[in-house]
Amino acid sequence: MYLVFLGAPGAGKGTQAADVAHKLNMVHISSGDLFRDALGKGTELGKKAKSYMERGELVPDEVTTQMVLERLAAPDCARGVILDGFPRNLTQAQALDKALKREKKTVDKVILLEVSGEELIKRLSGRRICRNCQAVYHIMNSPPKVAGKCDKCGGELYQRPDDNVETIKNRREVYSVQTAPLIDYYRKPGKLAEVRGEGGVDVVSGKIIEVLRQDR
Ligand code: AP5
């Protein structure tokens, strides 16, 4: 099964993709995490992505698509994949369709997470990420047991540099102009399911899993 999680910055794509992938024994692929990992390691890919990420702009399609398709080709992906943050525009969506078609596969379902603008700002401004394993926390909604330390690996928690007011504004603009057209792209063939992303993490993941069950 190939799933895509769509939604505005802060809608909970990463949180839900990790949770649902864990519950359904699938692989979670986050393009943002792949870039942040490359950035942390100082690789060529990280250097290419850095300035775009800092401004909240999309990293060029050829760089992003190659990175994600390479990850998708890994053997562990045979058990099913949740894509979070990719595709981000029509060019990326078409490249994904083409690559999957070559393997006689397709995007099975797209989950659109819907959250109010006010809640998105609260979520992004309180988010903390583990520098080591990229686990996601929120200072109010899901704080770590020990302040500043990851529950899972003990790594240091940090605030993403693109979670500042100016960059959030630009990321939301980029989402509206470049990513939102994917809603219709996936709605037309009947692949889109809209899920209200507010409520506890388990409540939202329960709704997503229910949608997937009904679809089978
Ligand atoms: P990316 O990392 O993909 O960022 P994004 O799309 O802006 O999404 P976020 O990660 O900000 O939010 P999310 O929806 O995953 O929310 P989360 O689960 O963390 O991309 C970053 C950058 O990389 C881009 O700007 C671009 O430069 C580049 N990039 C990435 N992919 C690209 C692509 N395909 N093409 C080109 N460039 C690309 O949750 C947010 C907070 O809310 C957390 O604190 C969480 O704990 C909390 N929370 C989550 N769910 C709940 C809940 N139910 N209740 C209460 N709090 C909750």
mmCIF file of N, CA and C and ligand atoms in Angstrom, residues 5-18 28 30-36 49-61 63-65 67-68 84-89 92 113 115 119-120 122-129 134-143 160 162-163 167-168 170-172 174-175 178-179 196-205, ligand 1:
data_model
loop_
_atom_site.group_PDB
_atom_site.id
_atom_site.type_symbol
_atom_site.label_atom_id
_atom_site.label_comp_id
_atom_site.label_asym_id
_atom_site.label_seq_id
_atom_site.Cartn_x
_atom_site.Cartn_y
_atom_site.Cartn_z
ATOM 1 N N PHE A 5 0.343 11.505 2.884
ATOM 2 C CA PHE A 5 -0.294 12.371 3.877
ATOM 3 C C PHE A 5 -0.076 13.820 3.444
ATOM 4 N N LEU A 6 -1.194 14.501 3.209
ATOM 5 C CA LEU A 6 -1.151 15.891 2.744
ATOM 6 C C LEU A 6 -1.667 16.804 3.852
ATOM 7 N N GLY A 7 -1.254 18.064 3.830
ATOM 8 C CA GLY A 7 -1.788 19.016 4.810
ATOM 9 C C GLY A 7 -0.836 20.193 4.961
ATOM 10 N N ALA A 8 -1.368 21.279 5.494
ATOM 11 C CA ALA A 8 -0.571 22.503 5.669
ATOM 12 C C ALA A 8 0.564 22.252 6.664
ATOM 13 N N PRO A 9 1.584 23.118 6.674
ATOM 14 C CA PRO A 9 2.645 22.990 7.679
ATOM 15 C C PRO A 9 2.052 22.971 9.080
ATOM 16 N N GLY A 10 2.398 21.942 9.849
ATOM 17 C CA GLY A 10 1.910 21.841 11.225
ATOM 18 C C GLY A 10 0.611 21.062 11.367
ATOM 19 N N ALA A 11 0.070 20.560 10.253
ATOM 20 C CA ALA A 11 -1.213 19.834 10.320
ATOM 21 C C ALA A 11 -1.079 18.499 11.051
ATOM 22 N N GLY A 12 0.161 18.028 11.203
ATOM 23 C CA GLY A 12 0.373 16.764 11.918
ATOM 24 C C GLY A 12 0.740 15.609 10.993
ATOM 25 N N LYS A 13 1.224 15.938 9.793
ATOM 26 C CA LYS A 13 1.577 14.877 8.827
ATOM 27 C C LYS A 13 2.648 13.952 9.401
ATOM 28 N N GLY A 14 3.713 14.563 9.934
ATOM 29 C CA GLY A 14 4.831 13.767 10.464
ATOM 30 C C GLY A 14 4.406 12.948 11.667
ATOM 31 N N THR A 15 3.668 13.571 12.579
ATOM 32 C CA THR A 15 3.207 12.883 13.790
ATOM 33 C C THR A 15 2.322 11.701 13.411
ATOM 34 N N GLN A 16 1.367 11.932 12.523
ATOM 35 C CA GLN A 16 0.428 10.880 12.136
ATOM 36 C C GLN A 16 1.100 9.811 11.281
ATOM 37 N N ALA A 17 1.981 10.237 10.381
ATOM 38 C CA ALA A 17 2.650 9.242 9.521
ATOM 39 C C ALA A 17 3.469 8.286 10.387
ATOM 40 N N ALA A 18 4.157 8.831 11.405
ATOM 41 C CA ALA A 18 4.966 7.975 12.290
ATOM 42 C C ALA A 18 4.054 7.023 13.065
ATOM 43 N N HIS A 28 7.697 4.834 7.095
ATOM 44 C CA HIS A 28 7.382 6.263 7.039
ATOM 45 C C HIS A 28 8.535 6.982 6.330
ATOM 46 N N SER A 30 9.655 10.702 5.211
ATOM 47 C CA SER A 30 9.409 12.142 5.285
ATOM 48 C C SER A 30 10.500 12.866 4.500
ATOM 49 N N SER A 31 10.101 13.602 3.454
ATOM 50 C CA SER A 31 11.116 14.321 2.663
ATOM 51 C C SER A 31 11.802 15.372 3.535
ATOM 52 N N GLY A 32 11.036 16.027 4.428
ATOM 53 C CA GLY A 32 11.646 17.034 5.319
ATOM 54 C C GLY A 32 12.695 16.401 6.224
ATOM 55 N N ASP A 33 12.382 15.207 6.784
ATOM 56 C CA ASP A 33 13.356 14.518 7.654
ATOM 57 C C ASP A 33 14.603 14.116 6.864
ATOM 58 N N LEU A 34 14.399 13.652 5.617
ATOM 59 C CA LEU A 34 15.566 13.252 4.806
ATOM 60 C C LEU A 34 16.474 14.465 4.575
ATOM 61 N N PHE A 35 15.847 15.618 4.291
ATOM 62 C CA PHE A 35 16.656 16.833 4.096
ATOM 63 C C PHE A 35 17.344 17.249 5.397
ATOM 64 N N ARG A 36 16.594 17.231 6.525
ATOM 65 C CA ARG A 36 17.196 17.649 7.804
ATOM 66 C C ARG A 36 18.344 16.725 8.206
ATOM 67 N N ALA A 49 19.996 21.815 -0.152
ATOM 68 C CA ALA A 49 18.655 22.085 0.377
ATOM 69 C C ALA A 49 18.621 23.268 1.360
ATOM 70 N N LYS A 50 19.755 23.552 2.000
ATOM 71 C CA LYS A 50 19.787 24.459 3.152
ATOM 72 C C LYS A 50 19.075 25.801 2.919
ATOM 73 N N SER A 51 19.475 26.530 1.874
ATOM 74 C CA SER A 51 18.950 27.894 1.719
ATOM 75 C C SER A 51 17.444 27.884 1.426
ATOM 76 N N TYR A 52 16.986 26.856 0.705
ATOM 77 C CA TYR A 52 15.545 26.765 0.396
ATOM 78 C C TYR A 52 14.764 26.522 1.686
ATOM 79 N N MET A 53 15.280 25.608 2.502
ATOM 80 C CA MET A 53 14.572 25.270 3.747
ATOM 81 C C MET A 53 14.529 26.471 4.688
ATOM 82 N N GLU A 54 15.635 27.178 4.762
ATOM 83 C CA GLU A 54 15.674 28.350 5.652
ATOM 84 C C GLU A 54 14.635 29.388 5.256
ATOM 85 N N ARG A 55 14.357 29.472 3.942
ATOM 86 C CA ARG A 55 13.379 30.473 3.477
ATOM 87 C C ARG A 55 11.958 29.906 3.420
ATOM 88 N N GLY A 56 11.831 28.603 3.628
ATOM 89 C CA GLY A 56 10.500 27.983 3.536
ATOM 90 C C GLY A 56 10.061 27.771 2.098
ATOM 91 N N GLU A 57 11.046 27.775 1.175
ATOM 92 C CA GLU A 57 10.742 27.522 -0.244
ATOM 93 C C GLU A 57 10.920 26.039 -0.526
ATOM 94 N N LEU A 58 10.331 25.565 -1.617
ATOM 95 C CA LEU A 58 10.535 24.165 -1.983
ATOM 96 C C LEU A 58 11.931 23.971 -2.553
ATOM 97 N N VAL A 59 12.570 22.885 -2.154
ATOM 98 C CA VAL A 59 13.851 22.487 -2.740
ATOM 99 C C VAL A 59 13.538 22.069 -4.186
ATOM 100 N N PRO A 60 14.447 22.357 -5.170
ATOM 101 C CA PRO A 60 14.102 22.038 -6.565
ATOM 102 C C PRO A 60 13.635 20.586 -6.755
ATOM 103 N N ASP A 61 12.679 20.433 -7.676
ATOM 104 C CA ASP A 61 12.028 19.140 -7.880
ATOM 105 C C ASP A 61 12.997 18.003 -8.184
ATOM 106 N N VAL A 63 16.067 17.513 -7.370
ATOM 107 C CA VAL A 63 16.822 17.084 -6.186
ATOM 108 C C VAL A 63 15.902 16.260 -5.275
ATOM 109 N N THR A 64 14.706 16.805 -5.027
ATOM 110 C CA THR A 64 13.764 16.176 -4.090
ATOM 111 C C THR A 64 13.270 14.832 -4.622
ATOM 112 N N THR A 65 12.873 14.831 -5.873
ATOM 113 C CA THR A 65 12.276 13.617 -6.444
ATOM 114 C C THR A 65 13.295 12.476 -6.459
ATOM 115 N N MET A 67 15.842 12.064 -4.503
ATOM 116 C CA MET A 67 16.072 11.624 -3.119
ATOM 117 C C MET A 67 14.952 10.676 -2.654
ATOM 118 N N VAL A 68 13.704 11.062 -2.913
ATOM 119 C CA VAL A 68 12.579 10.250 -2.420
ATOM 120 C C VAL A 68 12.471 8.936 -3.200
ATOM 121 N N ASP A 84 5.229 11.449 3.599
ATOM 122 C CA ASP A 84 4.858 12.658 4.352
ATOM 123 C C ASP A 84 5.712 13.821 3.832
ATOM 124 N N GLY A 85 5.053 14.814 3.239
ATOM 125 C CA GLY A 85 5.786 15.975 2.701
ATOM 126 C C GLY A 85 6.165 15.822 1.241
ATOM 127 N N PHE A 86 5.855 14.710 0.648
ATOM 128 C CA PHE A 86 6.112 14.437 -0.771
ATOM 129 C C PHE A 86 4.943 13.632 -1.308
ATOM 130 N N PRO A 87 4.393 13.950 -2.471
ATOM 131 C CA PRO A 87 4.735 15.063 -3.346
ATOM 132 C C PRO A 87 4.229 16.387 -2.802
ATOM 133 N N ARG A 88 4.849 17.474 -3.281
ATOM 134 C CA ARG A 88 4.566 18.808 -2.784
ATOM 135 C C ARG A 88 4.056 19.727 -3.892
ATOM 136 N N ASN A 89 4.057 19.228 -5.130
ATOM 137 C CA ASN A 89 3.495 19.986 -6.259
ATOM 138 C C ASN A 89 3.142 18.991 -7.364
ATOM 139 N N GLN A 92 6.027 16.871 -8.912
ATOM 140 C CA GLN A 92 6.460 15.761 -8.059
ATOM 141 C C GLN A 92 5.415 14.636 -8.060
ATOM 142 N N LEU A 113 -5.064 16.098 5.984
ATOM 143 C CA LEU A 113 -5.293 16.482 7.380
ATOM 144 C C LEU A 113 -5.697 17.947 7.433
ATOM 145 N N VAL A 115 -6.692 21.263 9.655
ATOM 146 C CA VAL A 115 -6.537 21.879 10.980
ATOM 147 C C VAL A 115 -6.694 23.392 10.805
ATOM 148 N N GLU A 119 -4.725 26.972 15.147
ATOM 149 C CA GLU A 119 -4.116 25.777 15.747
ATOM 150 C C GLU A 119 -2.756 25.477 15.082
ATOM 151 N N LEU A 120 -2.664 25.709 13.770
ATOM 152 C CA LEU A 120 -1.402 25.441 13.071
ATOM 153 C C LEU A 120 -0.279 26.290 13.667
ATOM 154 N N LYS A 122 -0.103 27.583 16.701
ATOM 155 C CA LYS A 122 0.222 27.096 18.056
ATOM 156 C C LYS A 122 1.115 25.862 17.964
ATOM 157 N N ARG A 123 0.779 24.984 17.040
ATOM 158 C CA ARG A 123 1.545 23.737 16.918
ATOM 159 C C ARG A 123 2.982 24.008 16.480
ATOM 160 N N LEU A 124 3.124 24.871 15.466
ATOM 161 C CA LEU A 124 4.476 25.089 14.929
ATOM 162 C C LEU A 124 5.352 25.851 15.922
ATOM 163 N N SER A 125 4.748 26.817 16.637
ATOM 164 C CA SER A 125 5.583 27.618 17.542
ATOM 165 C C SER A 125 6.012 26.821 18.777
ATOM 166 N N GLY A 126 5.263 25.740 19.123
ATOM 167 C CA GLY A 126 5.647 24.941 20.297
ATOM 168 C C GLY A 126 6.335 23.632 19.950
ATOM 169 N N ARG A 127 6.603 23.417 18.665
ATOM 170 C CA ARG A 127 7.198 22.132 18.264
ATOM 171 C C ARG A 127 8.677 22.043 18.651
ATOM 172 N N ARG A 128 9.097 20.875 19.066
ATOM 173 C CA ARG A 128 10.514 20.579 19.305
ATOM 174 C C ARG A 128 10.813 19.252 18.626
ATOM 175 N N ILE A 129 12.040 19.132 18.089
ATOM 176 C CA ILE A 129 12.445 17.938 17.327
ATOM 177 C C ILE A 129 13.706 17.359 17.950
ATOM 178 N N GLN A 134 14.873 12.573 15.212
ATOM 179 C CA GLN A 134 13.835 13.380 14.558
ATOM 180 C C GLN A 134 12.436 13.183 15.150
ATOM 181 N N ALA A 135 12.340 12.546 16.319
ATOM 182 C CA ALA A 135 11.024 12.405 16.957
ATOM 183 C C ALA A 135 10.463 13.807 17.226
ATOM 184 N N VAL A 136 9.117 13.926 17.123
ATOM 185 C CA VAL A 136 8.467 15.227 17.214
ATOM 186 C C VAL A 136 7.770 15.385 18.570
ATOM 187 N N TYR A 137 7.971 16.539 19.216
ATOM 188 C CA TYR A 137 7.315 16.850 20.499
ATOM 189 C C TYR A 137 6.639 18.209 20.381
ATOM 190 N N HIS A 138 5.836 18.514 21.408
ATOM 191 C CA HIS A 138 5.260 19.857 21.514
ATOM 192 C C HIS A 138 5.345 20.258 22.976
ATOM 193 N N ILE A 139 5.788 21.480 23.238
ATOM 194 C CA ILE A 139 6.044 21.861 24.633
ATOM 195 C C ILE A 139 4.788 21.777 25.504
ATOM 196 N N MET A 140 3.595 21.927 24.906
ATOM 197 C CA MET A 140 2.358 21.843 25.691
ATOM 198 C C MET A 140 1.620 20.514 25.436
ATOM 199 N N ASN A 141 1.449 20.161 24.147
ATOM 200 C CA ASN A 141 0.589 19.019 23.800
ATOM 201 C C ASN A 141 1.239 17.660 24.023
ATOM 202 N N SER A 142 2.536 17.571 23.744
ATOM 203 C CA SER A 142 3.223 16.275 23.927
ATOM 204 C C SER A 142 4.656 16.534 24.374
ATOM 205 N N PRO A 143 4.818 17.032 25.609
ATOM 206 C CA PRO A 143 6.164 17.356 26.084
ATOM 207 C C PRO A 143 6.978 16.086 26.390
ATOM 208 N N ARG A 160 13.034 23.880 15.214
ATOM 209 C CA ARG A 160 13.439 23.993 13.810
ATOM 210 C C ARG A 160 13.625 25.458 13.432
ATOM 211 N N ASP A 162 13.122 26.861 10.723
ATOM 212 C CA ASP A 162 12.042 27.381 9.864
ATOM 213 C C ASP A 162 10.716 27.516 10.631
ATOM 214 N N ASP A 163 10.715 27.233 11.933
ATOM 215 C CA ASP A 163 9.510 27.447 12.749
ATOM 216 C C ASP A 163 9.537 28.841 13.383
ATOM 217 N N THR A 167 9.078 32.709 8.415
ATOM 218 C CA THR A 167 9.206 31.531 7.542
ATOM 219 C C THR A 167 7.915 30.715 7.540
ATOM 220 N N ILE A 168 7.243 30.677 8.687
ATOM 221 C CA ILE A 168 5.958 29.954 8.729
ATOM 222 C C ILE A 168 4.998 30.599 7.727
ATOM 223 N N ASN A 170 5.682 32.198 4.998
ATOM 224 C CA ASN A 170 6.049 31.831 3.632
ATOM 225 C C ASN A 170 5.710 30.369 3.331
ATOM 226 N N ARG A 171 5.937 29.485 4.325
ATOM 227 C CA ARG A 171 5.623 28.065 4.106
ATOM 228 C C ARG A 171 4.128 27.886 3.844
ATOM 229 N N ARG A 172 3.313 28.652 4.550
ATOM 230 C CA ARG A 172 1.852 28.537 4.354
ATOM 231 C C ARG A 172 1.457 29.034 2.967
ATOM 232 N N VAL A 174 3.456 29.049 0.305
ATOM 233 C CA VAL A 174 3.940 28.033 -0.650
ATOM 234 C C VAL A 174 2.965 26.859 -0.686
ATOM 235 N N TYR A 175 2.447 26.480 0.486
ATOM 236 C CA TYR A 175 1.475 25.374 0.537
ATOM 237 C C TYR A 175 0.235 25.734 -0.290
ATOM 238 N N GLN A 178 1.387 26.079 -4.227
ATOM 239 C CA GLN A 178 2.023 24.962 -4.943
ATOM 240 C C GLN A 178 1.496 23.583 -4.535
ATOM 241 N N THR A 179 1.125 23.418 -3.272
ATOM 242 C CA THR A 179 0.746 22.069 -2.818
ATOM 243 C C THR A 179 -0.773 21.845 -2.838
ATOM 244 N N ARG A 196 -10.307 15.351 9.791
ATOM 245 C CA ARG A 196 -10.105 16.473 10.718
ATOM 246 C C ARG A 196 -8.910 16.135 11.610
ATOM 247 N N GLY A 197 -7.892 17.014 11.596
ATOM 248 C CA GLY A 197 -6.632 16.715 12.294
ATOM 249 C C GLY A 197 -6.584 17.238 13.712
ATOM 250 N N GLU A 198 -7.719 17.720 14.244
ATOM 251 C CA GLU A 198 -7.725 18.228 15.624
ATOM 252 C C GLU A 198 -8.235 17.148 16.573
ATOM 253 N N GLY A 199 -7.810 17.232 17.836
ATOM 254 C CA GLY A 199 -8.071 16.153 18.798
ATOM 255 C C GLY A 199 -6.738 15.500 19.093
ATOM 256 N N GLY A 200 -6.716 14.583 20.031
ATOM 257 C CA GLY A 200 -5.452 13.941 20.409
ATOM 258 C C GLY A 200 -4.848 13.148 19.254
ATOM 259 N N VAL A 201 -3.560 12.866 19.362
ATOM 260 C CA VAL A 201 -2.856 12.141 18.298
ATOM 261 C C VAL A 201 -3.518 10.780 18.040
ATOM 262 N N ASP A 202 -3.886 10.065 19.121
ATOM 263 C CA ASP A 202 -4.506 8.748 18.949
ATOM 264 C C ASP A 202 -5.902 8.843 18.329
ATOM 265 N N VAL A 203 -6.609 9.931 18.658
ATOM 266 C CA VAL A 203 -7.956 10.119 18.077
ATOM 267 C C VAL A 203 -7.819 10.282 16.562
ATOM 268 N N VAL A 204 -6.857 11.116 16.155
ATOM 269 C CA VAL A 204 -6.684 11.378 14.718
ATOM 270 C C VAL A 204 -6.195 10.111 14.005
ATOM 271 N N SER A 205 -5.224 9.417 14.601
ATOM 272 C CA SER A 205 -4.713 8.209 13.915
ATOM 273 C C SER A 205 -5.820 7.151 13.834
HETATM 274 P P1 AP5 B 1 8.579 19.548 6.083
HETATM 275 O O1 AP5 B 1 9.452 19.021 7.139
HETATM 276 O O2 AP5 B 1 7.820 18.597 5.221
HETATM 277 O O3 AP5 B 1 7.626 20.638 6.743
HETATM 278 P P2 AP5 B 1 6.049 21.008 6.538
HETATM 279 O O4 AP5 B 1 5.328 20.426 5.401
HETATM 280 O O5 AP5 B 1 6.054 22.489 6.622
HETATM 281 O O6 AP5 B 1 5.366 20.268 7.641
HETATM 282 P P3 AP5 B 1 5.767 20.275 9.095
HETATM 283 O O7 AP5 B 1 6.868 19.270 9.315
HETATM 284 O O8 AP5 B 1 6.042 21.672 9.554
HETATM 285 O O9 AP5 B 1 4.402 19.849 9.828
HETATM 286 P P4 AP5 B 1 3.676 18.471 10.009
HETATM 287 O O10 AP5 B 1 2.388 18.532 9.264
HETATM 288 O O11 AP5 B 1 4.562 17.285 9.731
HETATM 289 O O12 AP5 B 1 3.358 18.574 11.561
HETATM 290 P P5 AP5 B 1 3.973 17.774 12.807
HETATM 291 O O13 AP5 B 1 3.504 16.351 12.792
HETATM 292 O O14 AP5 B 1 5.444 18.009 12.941
HETATM 293 O O15 AP5 B 1 9.425 20.471 5.091
HETATM 294 C C1 AP5 B 1 10.376 21.396 5.548
HETATM 295 C C2 AP5 B 1 11.093 22.005 4.350
HETATM 296 O O16 AP5 B 1 11.822 20.992 3.618
HETATM 297 C C3 AP5 B 1 10.193 22.662 3.295
HETATM 298 O O17 AP5 B 1 9.864 23.996 3.630
HETATM 299 C C4 AP5 B 1 11.086 22.564 2.061
HETATM 300 O O18 AP5 B 1 12.086 23.546 2.055
HETATM 301 C C5 AP5 B 1 11.749 21.203 2.225
HETATM 302 N N1 AP5 B 1 10.947 20.128 1.613
HETATM 303 C C6 AP5 B 1 10.396 19.063 2.256
HETATM 304 N N2 AP5 B 1 9.741 18.286 1.385
HETATM 305 C C7 AP5 B 1 9.855 18.858 0.173
HETATM 306 C C8 AP5 B 1 9.372 18.524 -1.113
HETATM 307 N N3 AP5 B 1 8.603 17.437 -1.342
HETATM 308 N N4 AP5 B 1 9.695 19.338 -2.157
HETATM 309 C C9 AP5 B 1 10.476 20.421 -1.967
HETATM 310 N N5 AP5 B 1 10.961 20.806 -0.767
HETATM 311 C C10 AP5 B 1 10.646 20.032 0.308
HETATM 312 O O19 AP5 B 1 3.193 18.511 14.010
HETATM 313 C C11 AP5 B 1 3.439 19.880 14.299
HETATM 314 C C12 AP5 B 1 3.355 20.075 15.830
HETATM 315 O O20 AP5 B 1 2.011 19.811 16.256
HETATM 316 C C13 AP5 B 1 4.256 19.131 16.647
HETATM 317 O O21 AP5 B 1 4.781 19.825 17.741
HETATM 318 C C14 AP5 B 1 3.286 18.024 17.139
HETATM 319 O O22 AP5 B 1 3.696 17.492 18.376
HETATM 320 C C15 AP5 B 1 1.968 18.797 17.264
HETATM 321 N N6 AP5 B 1 0.811 17.946 16.978
HETATM 322 C C16 AP5 B 1 0.693 17.038 15.965
HETATM 323 N N7 AP5 B 1 -0.510 16.434 16.000
HETATM 324 C C17 AP5 B 1 -1.174 16.997 17.065
HETATM 325 C C18 AP5 B 1 -2.480 16.777 17.618
HETATM 326 N N8 AP5 B 1 -3.339 15.889 17.087
HETATM 327 N N9 AP5 B 1 -2.827 17.526 18.683
HETATM 328 C C19 AP5 B 1 -1.971 18.437 19.212
HETATM 329 N N10 AP5 B 1 -0.723 18.675 18.753
HETATM 330 C C20 AP5 B 1 -0.331 17.956 17.667
#
